[in-house]
Short mmCIF file of C-alpha atoms in Angstrom, two decimals:
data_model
loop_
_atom_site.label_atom_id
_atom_site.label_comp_id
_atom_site.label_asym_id
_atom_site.label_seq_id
_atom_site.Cartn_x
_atom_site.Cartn_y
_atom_site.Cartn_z
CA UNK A 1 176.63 158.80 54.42
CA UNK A 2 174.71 161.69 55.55
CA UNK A 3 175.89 164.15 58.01
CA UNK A 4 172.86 163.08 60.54
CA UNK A 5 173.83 159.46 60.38
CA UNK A 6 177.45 160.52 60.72
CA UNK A 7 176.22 162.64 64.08
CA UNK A 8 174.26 158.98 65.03
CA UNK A 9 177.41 157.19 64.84
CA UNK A 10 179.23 159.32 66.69
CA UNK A 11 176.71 159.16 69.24
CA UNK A 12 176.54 155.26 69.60
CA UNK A 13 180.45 155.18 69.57
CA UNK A 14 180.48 157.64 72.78
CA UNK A 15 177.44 155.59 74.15
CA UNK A 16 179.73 152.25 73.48
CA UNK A 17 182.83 154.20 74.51
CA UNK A 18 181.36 154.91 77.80
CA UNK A 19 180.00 151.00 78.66
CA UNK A 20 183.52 149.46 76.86
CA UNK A 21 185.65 151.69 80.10
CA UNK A 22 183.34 150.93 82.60
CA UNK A 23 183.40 147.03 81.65
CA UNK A 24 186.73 147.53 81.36
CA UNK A 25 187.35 148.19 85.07
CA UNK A 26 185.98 144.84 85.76
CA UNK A 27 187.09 142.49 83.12
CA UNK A 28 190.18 142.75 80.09
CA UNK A 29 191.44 146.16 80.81
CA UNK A 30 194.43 145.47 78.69
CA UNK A 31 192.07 145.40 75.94
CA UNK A 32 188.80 147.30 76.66
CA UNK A 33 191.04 150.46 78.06
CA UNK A 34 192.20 150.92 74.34
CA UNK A 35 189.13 150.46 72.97
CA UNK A 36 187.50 152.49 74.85
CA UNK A 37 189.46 155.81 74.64
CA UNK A 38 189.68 155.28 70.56
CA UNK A 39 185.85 155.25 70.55
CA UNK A 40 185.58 158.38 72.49
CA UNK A 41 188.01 160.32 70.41
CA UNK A 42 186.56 159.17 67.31
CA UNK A 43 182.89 160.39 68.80
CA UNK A 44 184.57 163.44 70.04
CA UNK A 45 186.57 164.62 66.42
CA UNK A 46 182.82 163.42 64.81
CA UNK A 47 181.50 166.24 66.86
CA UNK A 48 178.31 163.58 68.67
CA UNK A 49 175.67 165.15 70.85
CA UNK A 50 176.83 163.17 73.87
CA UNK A 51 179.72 165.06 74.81
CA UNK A 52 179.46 163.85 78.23
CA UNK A 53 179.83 160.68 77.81
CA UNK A 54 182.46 160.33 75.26
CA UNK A 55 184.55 161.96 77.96
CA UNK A 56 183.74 159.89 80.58
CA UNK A 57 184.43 156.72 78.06
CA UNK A 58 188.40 158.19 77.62
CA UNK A 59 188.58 159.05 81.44
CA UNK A 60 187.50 155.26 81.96
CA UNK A 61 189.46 153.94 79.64
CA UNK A 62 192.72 155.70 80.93
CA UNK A 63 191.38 153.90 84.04
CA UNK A 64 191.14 151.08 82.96
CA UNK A 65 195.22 151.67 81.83
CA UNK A 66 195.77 153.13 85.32
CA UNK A 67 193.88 149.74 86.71
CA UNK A 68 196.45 147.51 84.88
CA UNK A 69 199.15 149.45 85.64
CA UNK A 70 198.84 149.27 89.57
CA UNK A 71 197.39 145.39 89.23
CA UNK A 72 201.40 144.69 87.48
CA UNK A 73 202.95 146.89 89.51
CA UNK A 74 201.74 145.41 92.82
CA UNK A 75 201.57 142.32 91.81
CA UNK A 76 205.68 142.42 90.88
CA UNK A 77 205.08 141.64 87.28
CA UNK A 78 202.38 139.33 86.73
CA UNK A 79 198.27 139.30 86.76
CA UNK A 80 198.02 136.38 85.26
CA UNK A 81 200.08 132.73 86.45
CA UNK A 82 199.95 130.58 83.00
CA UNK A 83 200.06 126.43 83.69
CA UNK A 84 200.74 126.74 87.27
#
């Protein structure tokens, strides 16, 4: 692998980082949050050109996290009711 298609991946994994936490604010936060802050680490140790938004991919995925967090918490447990 060359260190230009290394930089390319990078790049797509903060572009994918970024949409991954903002889909995760919607829809499976439990498992998009994750996702989406290991993507923008990975982009951000593999130095991409799109600094930017491999931050805002971890600050949406710890968002996402956040999101859960407060959806349990006010919800006294549960998000989901299973064969109710």
């Amino acid at each position: 692998m060359t260190k230009r298609q290394s930089i390319e991946d990078a790049d797509q994994m903060a572009v994918a980082s970024f949409v991954i936490g903002l889909l995760g604010l919607l829809v499976f936060n439990l498992v998009l949050g994750p996702c989406a802050l290991a993507l923008g680490g990975l982009a951000l140790v593999r130095q991409t050109r799109r600094r930017g938004r491999a931050l805002l991919g971890l600050a949406l995925g710890v968002a996402d996290l956040a999101v859960l967090a407060v959806s349990v918490l006010g919800s006294h447990g549960t998000i989901w009711q299973l064969g109710a």
